[in-house]
Short mmCIF file of C-alpha atoms in Angstrom, two decimals:
data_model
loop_
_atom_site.label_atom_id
_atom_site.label_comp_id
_atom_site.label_asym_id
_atom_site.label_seq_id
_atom_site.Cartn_x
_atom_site.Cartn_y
_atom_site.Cartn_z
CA UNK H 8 28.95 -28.96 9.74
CA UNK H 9 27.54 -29.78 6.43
CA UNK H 10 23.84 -29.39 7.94
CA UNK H 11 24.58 -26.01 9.12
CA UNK H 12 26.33 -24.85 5.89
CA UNK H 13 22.89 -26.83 3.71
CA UNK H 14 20.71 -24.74 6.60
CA UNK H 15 22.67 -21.01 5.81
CA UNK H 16 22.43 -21.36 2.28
CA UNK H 17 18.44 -22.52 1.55
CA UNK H 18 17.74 -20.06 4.18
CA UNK H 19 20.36 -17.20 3.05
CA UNK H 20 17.80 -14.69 2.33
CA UNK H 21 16.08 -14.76 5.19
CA UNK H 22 19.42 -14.53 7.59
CA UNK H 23 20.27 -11.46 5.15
CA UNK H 24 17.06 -9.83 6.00
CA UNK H 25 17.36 -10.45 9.66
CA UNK H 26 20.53 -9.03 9.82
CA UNK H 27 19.84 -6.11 7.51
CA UNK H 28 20.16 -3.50 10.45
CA UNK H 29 23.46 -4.61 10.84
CA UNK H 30 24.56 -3.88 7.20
CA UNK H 31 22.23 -1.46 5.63
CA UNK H 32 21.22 1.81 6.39
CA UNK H 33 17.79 3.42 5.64
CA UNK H 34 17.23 6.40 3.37
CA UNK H 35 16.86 9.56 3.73
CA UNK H 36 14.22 10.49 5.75
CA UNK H 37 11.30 12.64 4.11
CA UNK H 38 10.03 15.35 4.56
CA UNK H 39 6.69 15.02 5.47
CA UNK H 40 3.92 17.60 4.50
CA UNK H 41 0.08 17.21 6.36
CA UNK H 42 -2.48 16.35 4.12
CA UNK H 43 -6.14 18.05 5.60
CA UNK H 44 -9.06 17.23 4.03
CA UNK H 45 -12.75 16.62 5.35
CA UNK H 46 -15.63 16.46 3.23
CA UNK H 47 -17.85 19.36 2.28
CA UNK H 48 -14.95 21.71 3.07
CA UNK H 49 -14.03 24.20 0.02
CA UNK H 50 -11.40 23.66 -2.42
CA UNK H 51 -10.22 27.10 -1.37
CA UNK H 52 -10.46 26.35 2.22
CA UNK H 53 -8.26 23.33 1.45
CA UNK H 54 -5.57 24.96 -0.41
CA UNK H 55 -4.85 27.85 2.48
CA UNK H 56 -4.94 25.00 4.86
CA UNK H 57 -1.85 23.91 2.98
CA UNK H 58 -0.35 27.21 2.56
CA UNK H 59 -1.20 26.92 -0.79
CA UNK H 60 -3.72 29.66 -2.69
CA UNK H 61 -6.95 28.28 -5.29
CA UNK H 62 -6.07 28.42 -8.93
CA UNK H 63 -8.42 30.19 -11.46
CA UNK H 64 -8.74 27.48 -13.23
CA UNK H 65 -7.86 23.84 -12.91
CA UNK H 66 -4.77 22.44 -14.10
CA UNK H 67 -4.82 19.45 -16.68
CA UNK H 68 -3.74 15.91 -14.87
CA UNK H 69 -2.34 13.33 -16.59
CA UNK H 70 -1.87 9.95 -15.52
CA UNK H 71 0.55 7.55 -16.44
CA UNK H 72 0.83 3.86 -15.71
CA UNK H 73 3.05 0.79 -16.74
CA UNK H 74 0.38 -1.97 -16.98
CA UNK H 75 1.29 -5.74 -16.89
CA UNK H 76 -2.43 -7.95 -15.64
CA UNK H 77 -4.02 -5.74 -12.70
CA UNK H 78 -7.14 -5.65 -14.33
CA UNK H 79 -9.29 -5.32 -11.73
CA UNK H 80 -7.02 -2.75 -9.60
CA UNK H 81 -7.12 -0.54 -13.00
CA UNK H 82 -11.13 -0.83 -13.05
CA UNK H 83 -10.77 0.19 -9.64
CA UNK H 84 -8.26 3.19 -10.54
CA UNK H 85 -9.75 4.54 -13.75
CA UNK H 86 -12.91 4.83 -12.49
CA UNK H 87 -11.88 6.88 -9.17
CA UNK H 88 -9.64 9.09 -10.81
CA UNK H 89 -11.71 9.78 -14.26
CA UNK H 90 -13.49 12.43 -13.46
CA UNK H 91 -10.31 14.77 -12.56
CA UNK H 92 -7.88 13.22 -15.56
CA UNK H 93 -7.52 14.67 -18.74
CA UNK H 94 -5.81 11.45 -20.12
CA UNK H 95 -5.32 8.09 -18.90
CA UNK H 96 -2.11 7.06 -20.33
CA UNK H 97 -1.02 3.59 -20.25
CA UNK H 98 1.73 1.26 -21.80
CA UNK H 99 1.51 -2.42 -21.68
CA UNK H 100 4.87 -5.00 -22.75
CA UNK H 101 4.12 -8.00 -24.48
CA UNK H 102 6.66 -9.66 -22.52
CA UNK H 103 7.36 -9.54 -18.32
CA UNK H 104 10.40 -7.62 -17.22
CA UNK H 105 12.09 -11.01 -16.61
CA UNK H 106 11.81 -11.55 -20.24
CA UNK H 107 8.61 -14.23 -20.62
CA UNK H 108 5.79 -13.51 -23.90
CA UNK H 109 2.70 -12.35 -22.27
CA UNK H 110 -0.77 -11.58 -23.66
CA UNK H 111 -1.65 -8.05 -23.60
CA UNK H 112 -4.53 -8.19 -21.20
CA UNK H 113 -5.33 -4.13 -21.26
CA UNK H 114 -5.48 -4.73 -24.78
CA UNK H 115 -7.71 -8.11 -25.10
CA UNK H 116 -9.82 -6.58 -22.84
CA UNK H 117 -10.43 -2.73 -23.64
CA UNK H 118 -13.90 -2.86 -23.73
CA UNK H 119 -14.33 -3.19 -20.28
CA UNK H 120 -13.00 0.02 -19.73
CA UNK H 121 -15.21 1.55 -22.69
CA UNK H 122 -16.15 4.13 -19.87
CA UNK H 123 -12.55 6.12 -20.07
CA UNK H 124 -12.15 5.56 -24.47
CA UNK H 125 -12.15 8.90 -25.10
CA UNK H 126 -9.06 9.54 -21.92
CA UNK H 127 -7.42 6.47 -22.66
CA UNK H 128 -4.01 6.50 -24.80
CA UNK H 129 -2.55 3.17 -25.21
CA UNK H 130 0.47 1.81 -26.75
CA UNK H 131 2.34 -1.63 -26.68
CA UNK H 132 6.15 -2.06 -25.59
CA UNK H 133 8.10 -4.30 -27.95
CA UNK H 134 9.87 -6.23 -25.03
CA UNK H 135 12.70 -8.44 -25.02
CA UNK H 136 12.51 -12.39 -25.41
CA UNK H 137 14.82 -14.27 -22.80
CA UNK H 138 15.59 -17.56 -24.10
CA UNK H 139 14.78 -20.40 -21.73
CA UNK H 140 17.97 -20.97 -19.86
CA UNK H 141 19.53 -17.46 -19.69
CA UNK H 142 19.00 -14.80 -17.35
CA UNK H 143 18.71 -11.29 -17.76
CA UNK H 144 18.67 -8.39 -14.96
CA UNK H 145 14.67 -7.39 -14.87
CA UNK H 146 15.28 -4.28 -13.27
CA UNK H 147 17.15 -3.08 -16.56
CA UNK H 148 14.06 -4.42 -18.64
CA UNK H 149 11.85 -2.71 -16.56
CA UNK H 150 13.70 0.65 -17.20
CA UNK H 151 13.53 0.66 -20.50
CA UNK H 152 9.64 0.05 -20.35
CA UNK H 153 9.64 3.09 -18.36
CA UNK H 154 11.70 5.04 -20.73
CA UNK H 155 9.18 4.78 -23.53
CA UNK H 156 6.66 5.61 -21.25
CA UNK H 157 8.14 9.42 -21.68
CA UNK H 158 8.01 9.99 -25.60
CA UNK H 159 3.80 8.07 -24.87
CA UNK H 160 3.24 11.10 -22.77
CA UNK H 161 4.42 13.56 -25.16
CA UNK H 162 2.17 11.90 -28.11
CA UNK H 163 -0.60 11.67 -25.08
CA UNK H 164 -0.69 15.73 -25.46
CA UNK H 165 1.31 16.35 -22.05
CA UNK H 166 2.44 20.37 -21.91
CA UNK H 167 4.68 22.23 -19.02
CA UNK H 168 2.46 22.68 -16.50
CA UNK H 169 0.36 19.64 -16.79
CA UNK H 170 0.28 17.43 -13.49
CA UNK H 171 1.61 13.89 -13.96
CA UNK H 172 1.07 11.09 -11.89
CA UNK H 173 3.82 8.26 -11.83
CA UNK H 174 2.92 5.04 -10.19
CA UNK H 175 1.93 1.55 -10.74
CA UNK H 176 -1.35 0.37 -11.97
CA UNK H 177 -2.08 -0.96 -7.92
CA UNK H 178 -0.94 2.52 -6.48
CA UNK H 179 -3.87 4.95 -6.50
CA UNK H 180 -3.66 8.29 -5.40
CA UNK H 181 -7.26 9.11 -3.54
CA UNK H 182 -9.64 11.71 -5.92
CA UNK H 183 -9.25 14.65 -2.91
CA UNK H 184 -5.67 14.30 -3.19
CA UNK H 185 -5.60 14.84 -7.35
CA UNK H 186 -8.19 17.44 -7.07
CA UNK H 187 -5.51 19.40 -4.32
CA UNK H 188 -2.95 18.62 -7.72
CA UNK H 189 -5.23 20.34 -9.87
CA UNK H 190 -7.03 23.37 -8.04
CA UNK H 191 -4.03 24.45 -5.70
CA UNK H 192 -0.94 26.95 -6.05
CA UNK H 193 1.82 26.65 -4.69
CA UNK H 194 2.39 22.85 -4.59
CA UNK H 195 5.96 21.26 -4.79
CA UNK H 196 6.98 20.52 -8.18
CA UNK H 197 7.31 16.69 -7.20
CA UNK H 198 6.32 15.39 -3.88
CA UNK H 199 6.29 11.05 -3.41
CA UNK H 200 2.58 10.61 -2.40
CA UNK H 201 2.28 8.21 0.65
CA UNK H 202 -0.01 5.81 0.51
CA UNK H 203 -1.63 3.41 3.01
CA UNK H 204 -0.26 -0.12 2.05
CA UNK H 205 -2.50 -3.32 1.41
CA UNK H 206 -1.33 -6.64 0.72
CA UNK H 207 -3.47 -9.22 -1.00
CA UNK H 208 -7.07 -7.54 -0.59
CA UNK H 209 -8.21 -4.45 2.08
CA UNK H 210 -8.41 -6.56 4.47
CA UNK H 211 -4.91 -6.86 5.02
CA UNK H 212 -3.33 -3.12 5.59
CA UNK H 213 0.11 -3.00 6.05
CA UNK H 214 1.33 0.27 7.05
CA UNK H 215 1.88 3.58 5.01
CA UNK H 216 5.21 2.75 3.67
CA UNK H 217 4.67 3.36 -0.12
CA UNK H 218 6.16 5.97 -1.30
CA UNK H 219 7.21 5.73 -4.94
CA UNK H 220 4.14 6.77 -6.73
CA UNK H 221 5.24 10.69 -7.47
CA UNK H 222 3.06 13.70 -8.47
CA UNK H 223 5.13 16.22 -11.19
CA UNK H 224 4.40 19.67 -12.39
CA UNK H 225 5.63 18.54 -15.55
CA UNK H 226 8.67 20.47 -16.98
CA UNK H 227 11.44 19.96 -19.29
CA UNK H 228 13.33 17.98 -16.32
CA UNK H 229 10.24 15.45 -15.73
CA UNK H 230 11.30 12.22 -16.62
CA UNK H 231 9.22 9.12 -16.02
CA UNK H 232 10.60 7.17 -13.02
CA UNK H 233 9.14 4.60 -9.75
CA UNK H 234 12.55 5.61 -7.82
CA UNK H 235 13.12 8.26 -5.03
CA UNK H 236 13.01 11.93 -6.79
CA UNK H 237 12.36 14.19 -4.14
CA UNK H 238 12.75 14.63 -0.02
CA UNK H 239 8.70 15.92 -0.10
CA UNK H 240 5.98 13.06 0.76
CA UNK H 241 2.36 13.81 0.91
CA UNK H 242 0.96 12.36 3.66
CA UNK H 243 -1.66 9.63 3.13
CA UNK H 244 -2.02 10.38 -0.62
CA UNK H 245 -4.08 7.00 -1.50
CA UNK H 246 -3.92 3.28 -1.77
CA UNK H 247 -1.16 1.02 -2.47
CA UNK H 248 -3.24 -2.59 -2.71
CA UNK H 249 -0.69 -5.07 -3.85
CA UNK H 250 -0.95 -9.16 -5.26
CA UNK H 251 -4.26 -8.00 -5.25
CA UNK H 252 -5.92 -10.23 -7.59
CA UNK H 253 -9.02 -12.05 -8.01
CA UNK H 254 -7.76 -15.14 -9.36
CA UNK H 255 -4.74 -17.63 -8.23
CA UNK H 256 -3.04 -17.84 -11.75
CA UNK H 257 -2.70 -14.25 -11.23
CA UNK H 258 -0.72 -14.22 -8.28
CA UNK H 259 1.56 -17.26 -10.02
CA UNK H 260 1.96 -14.56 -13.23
CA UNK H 261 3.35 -11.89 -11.18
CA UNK H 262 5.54 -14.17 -9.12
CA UNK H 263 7.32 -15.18 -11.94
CA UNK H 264 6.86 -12.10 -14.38
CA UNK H 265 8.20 -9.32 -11.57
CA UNK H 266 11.07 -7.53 -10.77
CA UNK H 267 11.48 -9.34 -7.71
CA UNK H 268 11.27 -12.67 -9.33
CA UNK H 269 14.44 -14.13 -8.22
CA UNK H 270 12.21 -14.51 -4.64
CA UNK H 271 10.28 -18.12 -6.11
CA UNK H 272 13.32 -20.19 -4.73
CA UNK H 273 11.41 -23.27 -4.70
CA UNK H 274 8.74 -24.42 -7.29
CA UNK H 275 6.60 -25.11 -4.06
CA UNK H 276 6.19 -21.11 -3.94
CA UNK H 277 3.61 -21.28 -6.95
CA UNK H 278 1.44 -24.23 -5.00
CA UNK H 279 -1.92 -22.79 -5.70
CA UNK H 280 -3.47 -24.67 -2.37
CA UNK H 281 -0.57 -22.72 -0.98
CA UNK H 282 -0.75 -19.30 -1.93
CA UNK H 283 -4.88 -19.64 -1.16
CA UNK H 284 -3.75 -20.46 2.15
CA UNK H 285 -1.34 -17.56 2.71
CA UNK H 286 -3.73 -15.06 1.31
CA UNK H 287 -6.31 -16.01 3.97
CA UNK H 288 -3.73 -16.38 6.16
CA UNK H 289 -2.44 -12.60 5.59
CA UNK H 290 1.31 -14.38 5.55
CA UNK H 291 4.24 -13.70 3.18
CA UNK H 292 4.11 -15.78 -0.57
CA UNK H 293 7.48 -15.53 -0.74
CA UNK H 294 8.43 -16.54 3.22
CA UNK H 295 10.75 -13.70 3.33
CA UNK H 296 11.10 -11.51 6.25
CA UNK H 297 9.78 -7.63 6.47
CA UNK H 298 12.31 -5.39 4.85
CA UNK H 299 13.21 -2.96 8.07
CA UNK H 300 15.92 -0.58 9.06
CA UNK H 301 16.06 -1.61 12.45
CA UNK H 302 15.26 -4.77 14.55
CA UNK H 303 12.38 -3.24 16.44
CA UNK H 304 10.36 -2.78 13.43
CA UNK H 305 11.31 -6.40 12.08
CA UNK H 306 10.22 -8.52 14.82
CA UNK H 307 7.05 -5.76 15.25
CA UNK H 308 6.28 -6.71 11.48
CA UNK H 309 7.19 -10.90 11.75
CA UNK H 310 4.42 -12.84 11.03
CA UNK H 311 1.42 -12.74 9.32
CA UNK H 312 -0.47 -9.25 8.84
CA UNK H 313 -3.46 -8.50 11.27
CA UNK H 314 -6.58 -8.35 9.62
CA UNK H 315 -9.18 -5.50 9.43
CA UNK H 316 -12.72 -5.91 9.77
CA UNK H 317 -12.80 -2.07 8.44
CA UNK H 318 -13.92 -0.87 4.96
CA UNK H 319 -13.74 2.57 5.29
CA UNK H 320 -12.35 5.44 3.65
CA UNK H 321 -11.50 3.02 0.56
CA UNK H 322 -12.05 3.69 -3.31
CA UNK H 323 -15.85 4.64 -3.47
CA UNK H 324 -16.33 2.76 -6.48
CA UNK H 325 -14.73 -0.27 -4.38
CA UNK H 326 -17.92 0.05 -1.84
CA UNK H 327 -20.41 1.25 -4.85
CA UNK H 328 -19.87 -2.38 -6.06
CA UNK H 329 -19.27 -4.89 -3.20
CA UNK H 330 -20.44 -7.74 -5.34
CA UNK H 331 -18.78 -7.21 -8.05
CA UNK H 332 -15.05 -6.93 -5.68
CA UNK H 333 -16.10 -9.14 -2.86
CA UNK H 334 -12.24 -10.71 -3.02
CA UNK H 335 -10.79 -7.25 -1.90
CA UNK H 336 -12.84 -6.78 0.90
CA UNK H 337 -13.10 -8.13 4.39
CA UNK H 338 -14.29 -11.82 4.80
CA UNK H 339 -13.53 -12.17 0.63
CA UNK H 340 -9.89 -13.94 1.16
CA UNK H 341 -11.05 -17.29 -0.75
CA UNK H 342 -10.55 -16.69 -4.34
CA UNK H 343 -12.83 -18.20 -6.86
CA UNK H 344 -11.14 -21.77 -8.54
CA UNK H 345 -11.98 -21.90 -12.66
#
């Protein structure tokens, strides 16, 4: 008896998450709207394809991001989506939502991204200190960060009318899809954009379960959010490449800095021989179970993730500079040791 009650409670989550079909329910289900694009097809050929009609003019797009160490994901971003933004608005903590002092990388390392200067409006959180010891509930940190994010926007310029794009540094909506935001009539005022889902590097694709990055005609009711706003969800919108860093003290950061920090149950978790050999290994740093609705989906998604020898129809400045991104591609799982 007191093996089985030791066994339920180191491996609670994990029972939880097998059982969730049992006692959760899953959301909503969207309303999915077709996405058609194919190159050297017209912008207006695009839009009536949608049902939607081609604008005059384009419409400013803003784009708004809560940064924490993604460096390399935000080289990746900023430089796909630059030539359709009109500002590249970003806000950076100098603390983690679970209440730890951080450097502020964006802002230690802004000339990398001297590309964007003129685009780029920055600004620094004041976050909140957790003394060692206490807890505090991330998730109400993390709101707060995204709070401020609204009055950055206003100072960023933003007017009604603008596009906005919500979504985390590592969730990029694909150029074709902001260039639909910009040039088209018609579109939803929000819509979640669905984007394929990596995990670690591209080699590793998931499924197209991401759904929280949001697109906004922005109005007097646009507030900024990473929660469900709207039934609409634009079909394969982008890429959602997450933990995917180039270095192993990066993947120990956001373990521990993360909403979802409370999943590091054992200080084994931030092994870094470990986590190198569950990132080659496509398998789960936190050896949790998938998060599904139903059991047919769980045991479909148990173990580790297939790879993909494919590297198409990923961020073209991705491919434009294989050398320099070698770890996000296929064959590039072994990360570099300092």
């Amino acid at each position: 008896m007191p093996t089985c009650i030791f066994g339920i409670y180191t491996n609670y989550p994990k029972i939880s998450y097998f059982f969730r079909p049992l006692w959760d329910k899953p959301p909503t289900p969207f309303i999915r709207l077709p996405h058609y694009y194919a190159e050297n097809v017209t912008m207006d050929h695009l839009c009536r394809l949608h049902g939607w009609s081609l604008r005059a003019e384009p419409r400013r797009v803003f784009d708004g991001i809560i940064f924490s160490n993604e460096l390399d994901m935000l080289d990746i971003r900023w430089h796909e989506l630059y030539p359709y933004v009109t500002k590249l608005v970003i806000l950076e903590a100098n603390t983690t939502f679970t209440g730890i002092p951080k450097p502020l990388f964006f802002a230690s390392n802004r000339s990398r991204f001297a590309f964007a200067e003129e685009k780029v409006i920055h600004d620094i959180f004041p976050g909140i200190v957790v003394p060692r010891g206490s807890r505090v509930d991330p998730f109400k940190l993390e709101k707060k960060q995204r709070i401020a994010m609204n009055a950055l926007l206003r100072h960023a310029g933003i007017s009604y009318g603008d596009v906005l794009i919500m979504s985390d540094t590592d969730e990029i909506p694909s150029p074709h899809t902001v260039k639909l935001l910009q040039w088209c009539d018609g579109i939803p005022s929000t819509m979640h954009l669905e984007l394929k889902h990596y995990m670690y590097s591209f080699e590793f694709p998931v499924d197209y379960s991401s759904w929280r990055a949001t697109s906004h005609i922005y109005g007097p009711r646009t507030f900024y959010q990473h929660s469900r706003q709207t039934n609409y969800l634009f079909s394969d919108a982008g890429w959602h490449c997450s933990f995917c860093f180039r270095h192993i003290e990066d993947f120990v950061f956001k373990m521990t800095a993360y909403s979802h920090a409370d999943r590091v149950k054992r200080r084994e978790f931030l092994n870094y021989a470990r986590i190198q050999e569950l990132i080659c290994r496509g398998d789960d740093l936190f050896d949790m179970l998938p998060e599904e609705y139903s059991f047919k989906e769980l045991i479909k998604k148990m173990g580790p993730i297939p790879r993909s020898a494919s590297a198409v129809h990923l961020p073209a400045y991705l491919i434009k500079n294989v050398d320099k991104f070698r770890f996000l591609l296929p064959g590039g799982c072994l990360r570099p040791q300092d």
